[in-house]
Tab-separated table of C-alpha atoms in Angstrom:
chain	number	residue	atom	x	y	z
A	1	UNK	CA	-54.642	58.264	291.505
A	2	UNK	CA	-54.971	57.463	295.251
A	3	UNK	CA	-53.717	59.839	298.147
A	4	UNK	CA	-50.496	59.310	299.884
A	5	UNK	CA	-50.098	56.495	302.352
A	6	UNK	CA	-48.730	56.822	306.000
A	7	UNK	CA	-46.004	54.667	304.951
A	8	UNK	CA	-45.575	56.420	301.482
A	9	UNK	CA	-45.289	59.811	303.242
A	10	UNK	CA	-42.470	58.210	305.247
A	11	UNK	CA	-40.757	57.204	302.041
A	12	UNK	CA	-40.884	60.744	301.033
A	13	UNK	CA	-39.327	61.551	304.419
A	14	UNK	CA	-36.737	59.227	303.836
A	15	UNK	CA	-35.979	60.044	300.296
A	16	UNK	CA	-35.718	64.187	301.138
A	17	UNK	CA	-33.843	63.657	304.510
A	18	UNK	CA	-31.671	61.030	304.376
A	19	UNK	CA	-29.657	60.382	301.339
A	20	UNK	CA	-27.790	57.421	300.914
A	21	UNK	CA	-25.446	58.826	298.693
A	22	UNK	CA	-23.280	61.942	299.732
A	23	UNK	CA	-20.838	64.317	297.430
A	24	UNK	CA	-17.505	64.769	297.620
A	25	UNK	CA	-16.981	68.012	299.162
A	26	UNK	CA	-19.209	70.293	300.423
A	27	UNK	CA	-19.696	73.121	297.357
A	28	UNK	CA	-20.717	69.489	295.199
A	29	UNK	CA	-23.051	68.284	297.548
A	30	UNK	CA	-25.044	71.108	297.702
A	31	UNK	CA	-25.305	71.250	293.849
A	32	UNK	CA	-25.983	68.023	293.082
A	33	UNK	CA	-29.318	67.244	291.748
A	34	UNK	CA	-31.497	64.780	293.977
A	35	UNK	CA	-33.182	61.863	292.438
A	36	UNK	CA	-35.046	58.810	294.018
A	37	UNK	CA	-35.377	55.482	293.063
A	38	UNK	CA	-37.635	52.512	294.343
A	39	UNK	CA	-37.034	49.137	293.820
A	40	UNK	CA	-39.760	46.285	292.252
A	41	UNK	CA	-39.373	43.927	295.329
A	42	UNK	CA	-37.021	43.363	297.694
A	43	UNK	CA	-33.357	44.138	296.486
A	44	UNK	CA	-32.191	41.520	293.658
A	45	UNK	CA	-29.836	41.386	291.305
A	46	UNK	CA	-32.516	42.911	288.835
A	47	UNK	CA	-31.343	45.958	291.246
A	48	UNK	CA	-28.031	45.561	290.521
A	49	UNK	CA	-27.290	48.791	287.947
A	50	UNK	CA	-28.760	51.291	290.516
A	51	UNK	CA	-26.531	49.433	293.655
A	52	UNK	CA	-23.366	50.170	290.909
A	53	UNK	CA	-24.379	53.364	290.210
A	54	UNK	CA	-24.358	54.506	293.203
A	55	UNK	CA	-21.604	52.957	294.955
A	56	UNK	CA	-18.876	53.204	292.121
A	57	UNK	CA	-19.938	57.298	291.881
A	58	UNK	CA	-21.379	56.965	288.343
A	59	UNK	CA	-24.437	58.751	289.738
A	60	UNK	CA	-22.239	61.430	291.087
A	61	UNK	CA	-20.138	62.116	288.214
A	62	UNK	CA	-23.487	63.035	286.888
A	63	UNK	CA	-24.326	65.559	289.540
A	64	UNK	CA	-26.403	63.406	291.188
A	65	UNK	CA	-27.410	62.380	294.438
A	66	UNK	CA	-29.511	59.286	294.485
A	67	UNK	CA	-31.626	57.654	297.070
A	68	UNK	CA	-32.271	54.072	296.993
A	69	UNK	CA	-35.573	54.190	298.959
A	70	UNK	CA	-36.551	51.055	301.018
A	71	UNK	CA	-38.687	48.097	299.629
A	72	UNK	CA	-42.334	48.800	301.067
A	73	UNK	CA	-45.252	47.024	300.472
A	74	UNK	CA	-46.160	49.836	298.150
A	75	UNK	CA	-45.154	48.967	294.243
A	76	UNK	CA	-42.859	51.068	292.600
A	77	UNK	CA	-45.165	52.235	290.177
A	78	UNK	CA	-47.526	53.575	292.529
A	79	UNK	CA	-44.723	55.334	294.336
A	80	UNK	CA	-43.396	56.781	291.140
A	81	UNK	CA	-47.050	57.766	289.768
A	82	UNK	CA	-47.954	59.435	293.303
A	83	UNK	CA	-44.588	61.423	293.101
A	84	UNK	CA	-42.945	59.598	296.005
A	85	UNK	CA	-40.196	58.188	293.670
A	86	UNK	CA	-38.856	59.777	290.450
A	87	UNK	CA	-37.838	56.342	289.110
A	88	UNK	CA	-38.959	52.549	289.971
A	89	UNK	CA	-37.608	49.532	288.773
A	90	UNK	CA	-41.403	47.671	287.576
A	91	UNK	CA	-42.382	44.895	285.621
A	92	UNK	CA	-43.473	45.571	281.921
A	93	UNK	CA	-46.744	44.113	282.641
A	94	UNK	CA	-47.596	46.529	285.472
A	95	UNK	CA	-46.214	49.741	283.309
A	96	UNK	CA	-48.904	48.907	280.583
A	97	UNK	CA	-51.805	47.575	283.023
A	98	UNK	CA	-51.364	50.773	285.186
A	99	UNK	CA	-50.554	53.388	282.561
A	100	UNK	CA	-54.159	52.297	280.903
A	101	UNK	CA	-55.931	52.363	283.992
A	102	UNK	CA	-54.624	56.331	284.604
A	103	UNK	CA	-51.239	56.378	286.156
A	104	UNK	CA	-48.593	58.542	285.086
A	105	UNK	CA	-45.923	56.194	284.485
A	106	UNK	CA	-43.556	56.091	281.611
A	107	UNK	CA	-41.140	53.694	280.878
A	108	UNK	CA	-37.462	54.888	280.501
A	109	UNK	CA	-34.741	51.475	280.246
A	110	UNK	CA	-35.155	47.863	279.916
A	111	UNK	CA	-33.319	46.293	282.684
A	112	UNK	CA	-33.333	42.853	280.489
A	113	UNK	CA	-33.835	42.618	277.439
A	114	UNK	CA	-35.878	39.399	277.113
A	115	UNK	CA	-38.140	37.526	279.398
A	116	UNK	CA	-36.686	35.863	282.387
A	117	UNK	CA	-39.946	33.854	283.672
A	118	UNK	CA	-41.163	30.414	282.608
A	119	UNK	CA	-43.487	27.611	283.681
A	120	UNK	CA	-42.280	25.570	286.034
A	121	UNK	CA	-42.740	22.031	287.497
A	122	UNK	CA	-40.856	19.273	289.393
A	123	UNK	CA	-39.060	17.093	286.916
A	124	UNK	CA	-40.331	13.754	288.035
A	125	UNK	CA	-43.342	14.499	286.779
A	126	UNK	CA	-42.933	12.463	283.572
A	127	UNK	CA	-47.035	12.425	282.607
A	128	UNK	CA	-45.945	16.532	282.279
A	129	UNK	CA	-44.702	16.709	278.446
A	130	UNK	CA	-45.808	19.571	276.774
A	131	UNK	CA	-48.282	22.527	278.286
A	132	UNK	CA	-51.313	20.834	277.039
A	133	UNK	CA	-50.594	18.184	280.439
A	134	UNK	CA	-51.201	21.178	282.466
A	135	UNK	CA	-54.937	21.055	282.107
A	136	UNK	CA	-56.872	20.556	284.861
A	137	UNK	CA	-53.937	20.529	287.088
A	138	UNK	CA	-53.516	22.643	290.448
A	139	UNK	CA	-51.406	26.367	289.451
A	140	UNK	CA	-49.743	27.675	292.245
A	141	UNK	CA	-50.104	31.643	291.493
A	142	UNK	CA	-49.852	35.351	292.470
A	143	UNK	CA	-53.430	36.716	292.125
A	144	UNK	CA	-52.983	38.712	288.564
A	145	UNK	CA	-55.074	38.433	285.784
A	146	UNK	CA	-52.061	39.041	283.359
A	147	UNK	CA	-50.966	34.468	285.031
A	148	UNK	CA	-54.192	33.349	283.900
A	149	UNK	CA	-54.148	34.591	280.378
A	150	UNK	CA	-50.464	33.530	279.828
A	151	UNK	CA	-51.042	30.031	281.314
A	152	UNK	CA	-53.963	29.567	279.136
A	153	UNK	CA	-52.890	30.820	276.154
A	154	UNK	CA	-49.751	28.621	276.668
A	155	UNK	CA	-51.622	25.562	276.780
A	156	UNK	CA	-53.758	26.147	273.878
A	157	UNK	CA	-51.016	27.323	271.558
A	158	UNK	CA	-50.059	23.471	272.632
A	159	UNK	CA	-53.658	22.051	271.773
A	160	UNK	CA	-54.868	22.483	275.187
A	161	UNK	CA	-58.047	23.535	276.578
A	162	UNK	CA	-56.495	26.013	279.093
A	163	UNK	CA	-58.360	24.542	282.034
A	164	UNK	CA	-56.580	24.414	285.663
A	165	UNK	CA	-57.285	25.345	289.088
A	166	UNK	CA	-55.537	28.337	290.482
A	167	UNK	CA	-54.580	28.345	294.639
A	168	UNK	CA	-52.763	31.853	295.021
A	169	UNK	CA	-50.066	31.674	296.861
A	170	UNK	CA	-47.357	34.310	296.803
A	171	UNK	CA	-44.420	33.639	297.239
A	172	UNK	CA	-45.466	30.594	299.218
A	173	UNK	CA	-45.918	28.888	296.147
A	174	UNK	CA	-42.398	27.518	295.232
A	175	UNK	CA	-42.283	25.557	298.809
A	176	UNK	CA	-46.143	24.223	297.137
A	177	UNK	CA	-44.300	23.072	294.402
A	178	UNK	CA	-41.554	21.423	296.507
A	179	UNK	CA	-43.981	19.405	298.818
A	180	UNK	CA	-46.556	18.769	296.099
A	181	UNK	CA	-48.960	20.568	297.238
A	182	UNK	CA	-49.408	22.535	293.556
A	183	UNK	CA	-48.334	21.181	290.283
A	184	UNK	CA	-46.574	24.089	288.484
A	185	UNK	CA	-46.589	27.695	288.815
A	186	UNK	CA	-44.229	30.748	287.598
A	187	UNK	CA	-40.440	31.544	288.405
A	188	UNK	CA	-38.103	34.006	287.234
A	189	UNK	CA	-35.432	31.758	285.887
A	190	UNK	CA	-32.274	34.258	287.228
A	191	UNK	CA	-33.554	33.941	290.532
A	192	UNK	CA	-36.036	31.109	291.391
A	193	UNK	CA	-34.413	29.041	288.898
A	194	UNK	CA	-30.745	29.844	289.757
A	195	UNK	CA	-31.985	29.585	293.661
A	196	UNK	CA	-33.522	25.473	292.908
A	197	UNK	CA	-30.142	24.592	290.422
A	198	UNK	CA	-28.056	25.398	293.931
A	199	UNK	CA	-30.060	23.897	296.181
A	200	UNK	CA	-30.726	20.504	293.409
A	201	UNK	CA	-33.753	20.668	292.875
A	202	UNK	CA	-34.415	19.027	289.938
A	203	UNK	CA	-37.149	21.069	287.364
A	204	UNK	CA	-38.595	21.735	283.800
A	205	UNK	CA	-40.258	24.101	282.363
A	206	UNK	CA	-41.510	25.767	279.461
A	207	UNK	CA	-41.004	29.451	278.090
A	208	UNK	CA	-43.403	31.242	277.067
A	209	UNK	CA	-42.442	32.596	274.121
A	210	UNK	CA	-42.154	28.961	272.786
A	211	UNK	CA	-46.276	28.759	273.245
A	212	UNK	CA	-47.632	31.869	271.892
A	213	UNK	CA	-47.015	34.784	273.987
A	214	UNK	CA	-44.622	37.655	273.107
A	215	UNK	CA	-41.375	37.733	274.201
A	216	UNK	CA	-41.015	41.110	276.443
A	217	UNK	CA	-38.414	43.019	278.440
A	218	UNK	CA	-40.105	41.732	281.653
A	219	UNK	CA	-38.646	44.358	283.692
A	220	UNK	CA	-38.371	47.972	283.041
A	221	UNK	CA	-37.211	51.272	285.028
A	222	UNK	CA	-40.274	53.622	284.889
A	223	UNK	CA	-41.143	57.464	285.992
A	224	UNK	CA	-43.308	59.858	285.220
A	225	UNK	CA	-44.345	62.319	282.740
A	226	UNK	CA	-44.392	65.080	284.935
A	227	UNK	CA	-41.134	64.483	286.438
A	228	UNK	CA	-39.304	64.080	282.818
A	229	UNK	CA	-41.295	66.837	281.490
A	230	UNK	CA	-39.923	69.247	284.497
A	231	UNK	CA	-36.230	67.784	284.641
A	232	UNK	CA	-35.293	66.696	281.510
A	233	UNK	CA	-31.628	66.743	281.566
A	234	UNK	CA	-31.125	64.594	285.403
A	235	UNK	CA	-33.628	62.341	283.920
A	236	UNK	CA	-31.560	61.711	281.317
A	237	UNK	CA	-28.537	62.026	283.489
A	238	UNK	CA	-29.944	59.237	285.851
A	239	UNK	CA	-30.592	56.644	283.031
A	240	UNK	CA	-27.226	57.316	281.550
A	241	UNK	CA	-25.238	56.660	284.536
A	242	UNK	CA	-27.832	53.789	285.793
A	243	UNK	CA	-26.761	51.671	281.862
A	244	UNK	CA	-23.178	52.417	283.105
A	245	UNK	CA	-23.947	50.398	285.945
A	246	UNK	CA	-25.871	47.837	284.159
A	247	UNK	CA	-22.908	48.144	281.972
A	248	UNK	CA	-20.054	47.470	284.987
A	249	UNK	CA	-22.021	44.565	285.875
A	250	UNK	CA	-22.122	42.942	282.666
A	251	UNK	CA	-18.175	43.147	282.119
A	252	UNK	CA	-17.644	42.643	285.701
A	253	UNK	CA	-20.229	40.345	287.299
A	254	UNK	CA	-18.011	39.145	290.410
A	255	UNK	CA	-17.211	42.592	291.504
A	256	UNK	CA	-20.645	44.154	291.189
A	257	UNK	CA	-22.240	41.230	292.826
A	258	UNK	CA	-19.708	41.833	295.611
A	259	UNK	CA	-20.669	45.450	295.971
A	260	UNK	CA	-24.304	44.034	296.256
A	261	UNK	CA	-23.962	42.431	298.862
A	262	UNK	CA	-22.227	44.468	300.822
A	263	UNK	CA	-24.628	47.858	300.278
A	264	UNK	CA	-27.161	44.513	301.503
A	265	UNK	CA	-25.572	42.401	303.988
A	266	UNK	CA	-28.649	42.059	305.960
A	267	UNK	CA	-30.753	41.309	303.445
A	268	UNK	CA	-28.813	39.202	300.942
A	269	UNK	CA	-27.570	36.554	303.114
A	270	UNK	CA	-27.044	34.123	300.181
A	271	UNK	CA	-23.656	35.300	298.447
A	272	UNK	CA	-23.611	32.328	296.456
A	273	UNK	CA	-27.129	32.979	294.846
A	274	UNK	CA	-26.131	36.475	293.944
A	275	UNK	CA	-22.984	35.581	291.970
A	276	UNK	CA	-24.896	32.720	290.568
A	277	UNK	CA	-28.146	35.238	289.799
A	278	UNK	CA	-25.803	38.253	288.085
A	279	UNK	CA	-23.640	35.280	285.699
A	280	UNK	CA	-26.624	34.157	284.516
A	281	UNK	CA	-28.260	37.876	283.733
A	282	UNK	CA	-24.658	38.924	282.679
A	283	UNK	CA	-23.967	35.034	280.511
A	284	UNK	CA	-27.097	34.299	279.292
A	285	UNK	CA	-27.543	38.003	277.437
A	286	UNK	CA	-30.611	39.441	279.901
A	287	UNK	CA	-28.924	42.444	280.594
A	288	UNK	CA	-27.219	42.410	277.350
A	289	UNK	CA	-28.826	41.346	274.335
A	290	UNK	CA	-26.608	39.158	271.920
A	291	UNK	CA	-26.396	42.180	269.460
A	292	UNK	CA	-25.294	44.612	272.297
A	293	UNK	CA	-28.315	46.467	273.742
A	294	UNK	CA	-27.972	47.213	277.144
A	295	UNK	CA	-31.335	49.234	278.523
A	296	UNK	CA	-32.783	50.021	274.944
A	297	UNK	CA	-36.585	49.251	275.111
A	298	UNK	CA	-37.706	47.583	271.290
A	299	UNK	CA	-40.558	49.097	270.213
A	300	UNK	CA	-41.746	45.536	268.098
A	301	UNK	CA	-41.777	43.907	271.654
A	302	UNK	CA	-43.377	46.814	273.685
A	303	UNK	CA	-46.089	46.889	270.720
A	304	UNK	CA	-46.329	42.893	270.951
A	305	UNK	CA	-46.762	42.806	275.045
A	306	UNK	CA	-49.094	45.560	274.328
A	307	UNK	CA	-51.299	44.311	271.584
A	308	UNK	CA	-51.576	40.610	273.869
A	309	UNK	CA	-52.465	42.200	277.171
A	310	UNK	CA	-55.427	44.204	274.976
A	311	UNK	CA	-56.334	41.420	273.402
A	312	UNK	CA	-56.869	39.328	276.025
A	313	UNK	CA	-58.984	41.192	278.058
A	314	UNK	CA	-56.506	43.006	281.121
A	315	UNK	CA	-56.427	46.424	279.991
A	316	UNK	CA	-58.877	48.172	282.237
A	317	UNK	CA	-59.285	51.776	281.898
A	318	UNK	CA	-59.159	54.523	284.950
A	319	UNK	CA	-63.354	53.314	285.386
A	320	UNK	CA	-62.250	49.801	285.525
A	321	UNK	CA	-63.517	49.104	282.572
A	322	UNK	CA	-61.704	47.204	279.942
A	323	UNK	CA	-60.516	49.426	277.240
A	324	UNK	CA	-62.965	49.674	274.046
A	325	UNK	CA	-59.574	51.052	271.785
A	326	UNK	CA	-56.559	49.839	271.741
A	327	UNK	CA	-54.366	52.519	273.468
A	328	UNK	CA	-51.219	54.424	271.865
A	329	UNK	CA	-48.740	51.798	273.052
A	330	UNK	CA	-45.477	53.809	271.890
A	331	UNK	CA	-46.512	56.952	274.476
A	332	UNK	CA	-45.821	53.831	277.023
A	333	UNK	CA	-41.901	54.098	276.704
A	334	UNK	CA	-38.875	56.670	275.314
A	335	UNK	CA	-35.512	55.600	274.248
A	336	UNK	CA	-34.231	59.144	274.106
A	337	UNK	CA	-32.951	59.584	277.186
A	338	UNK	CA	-30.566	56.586	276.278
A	339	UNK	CA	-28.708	58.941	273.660
């Protein structure tokens, strides 16, 4: 576990001194229980349950006051391990990868409840048919191990090799993709996706969970033991109100994309990708499932993710070694507080 940042002691700052949230009336706000939360990248309509929470007072009705702390450079997992946070929004794949390697971090709701990300490449690419085309083509990616085992696994579930050459590019990589300069890389299909249908860019892809690789949550809300172990009941307070929100914005995606933007005007300057981004979450069953889980973690694909990531090699322990055992995968999560 690394010592506090500069910036991450400024969080803390932030998160004790300036709540965004205030209760009504005086007696209330000094009762009400602080929490923090830190977002998984900059705000998104993966955000959007904590933004409801918040702003329609489901947090408050719990006795809480919660603090949306800035996007930093800093992931939410780190912030939440290293007690700067009590909750972050994270991807699955981090939870597991840093949990093994030592951080206390414990995952607490499913934000969707399938994946949302997929291979992607320019549509006019007709010689592009199945995965197995992707070999020895250029990958535009993100510098994580987790990309190169899913790619290749992908393409040999197809009959592949699981040869390509990988540029990493960040974010950059979606304007690579646009001028040719890679061949395919990763999106998140509620965002990316939804972002190239507006704009008309034609695309394909491929999911993964057609090719081989478990289907998985892909983004979860996280904190740690020793927070939930010393406040048990706004823990569970917090992730109760935060599925209400989830909730509101599933039955009501205008009006909570609405409130998004404006707790963001300066940063979400696209209103028309929001609305677009939260009807597909909301329509396509992300935040939902089909059978009516909203936030419910399922074990079967939290063993699955976890079983793949061990067997292929990117479970490192706190020595940055790769893990000789395969860990206890079901001390990763709780559904409890959920009840």
């Amino acid at each position: 576990m690394t010592d506090l940042t500069r910036r991450q002691a400024l969080l803390l700052t932030l998160a004790t001194g300036l709540p965004l949230v205030a209760g009504s009336g005086r007696a209330q706000a000094q009762s009400a229980q602080k929490v923090t939360g830190a977002l998984a990248w900059t705000v998104n309509t993966n955000h959007i349950g904590l933004f409801v929470a918040r702003d329609k007072g489901f947090y408050r009705e719990a006795g809480l006051e919660v603090d949306i702390l800035p996007y930093s450079d800093t992931g939410a997992g780190t912030l939440v391990a290293n007690r700067v946070a009590d909750f972050g929004i994270n991807g699955t794949i981090s939870l597991f990868t840093q949990r093994t390697a030592g951080a206390d971090l414990k995952g607490v709701y499913a934000v969707v409840q399938s994946e949302t990300g997929r291979v992607v490449f320019n549509a006019a690419r007709n010689e592009i048919v199945s995965p197995r085309s992707l070999d020895g083509l250029i990958y535009g990616g993100f510098g994580s191990a987790w990309e190169n085992a899913l790619i290749s696994t992908i393409i040999r579930h197809d009959g592949g090799k699981g040869n390509f050459e990988t540029v990493t590019l960040g974010t950059s990589a979606y304007e690579a993709l646009a001028n040719g300069s890679v061949d395919f890389t990763l999106e998140v299909s509620t965002w990316e996706g939804v972002e190239a249908e507006l704009k008309g860019v034609k695309q394909r892809s491929f999911v993964y969970a057609d090719y081989g690789v478990p289907d998985e949550h892909t983004t979860l809300i996280s904190s740690s033991e020793a927070y939930l172990q010393a406040n048990p009941k706004p823990a569970a307070d917090f992730v109760q109100a935060t599925r209400r929100g989830y909730q509101f914005a599933v039955d009501h995606p205008d009006d909570a994309a609405t409130l998004l933007i404006a707790a963001n005007k300066d940063a979400l300057t696209n209103p028309a990708l929001i609305h677009a981004s939260l009807k597909a979450l909301a329509d396509d069953h992300y935040l939902r499932s089909q059978s009516g889980a909203i936030g419910t973690m399922d074990p079967a694909k939290m063993e699955a993710i976890g079983d793949y990531l061990f067997a292929s090699g990117i479970l490192r322990d706190p020595d940055g070694k790769l893990v000789a055992r395969r860990p206890d995968f079901g001390s990763y999560f709780r559904n409890d507080y959920l009840s």
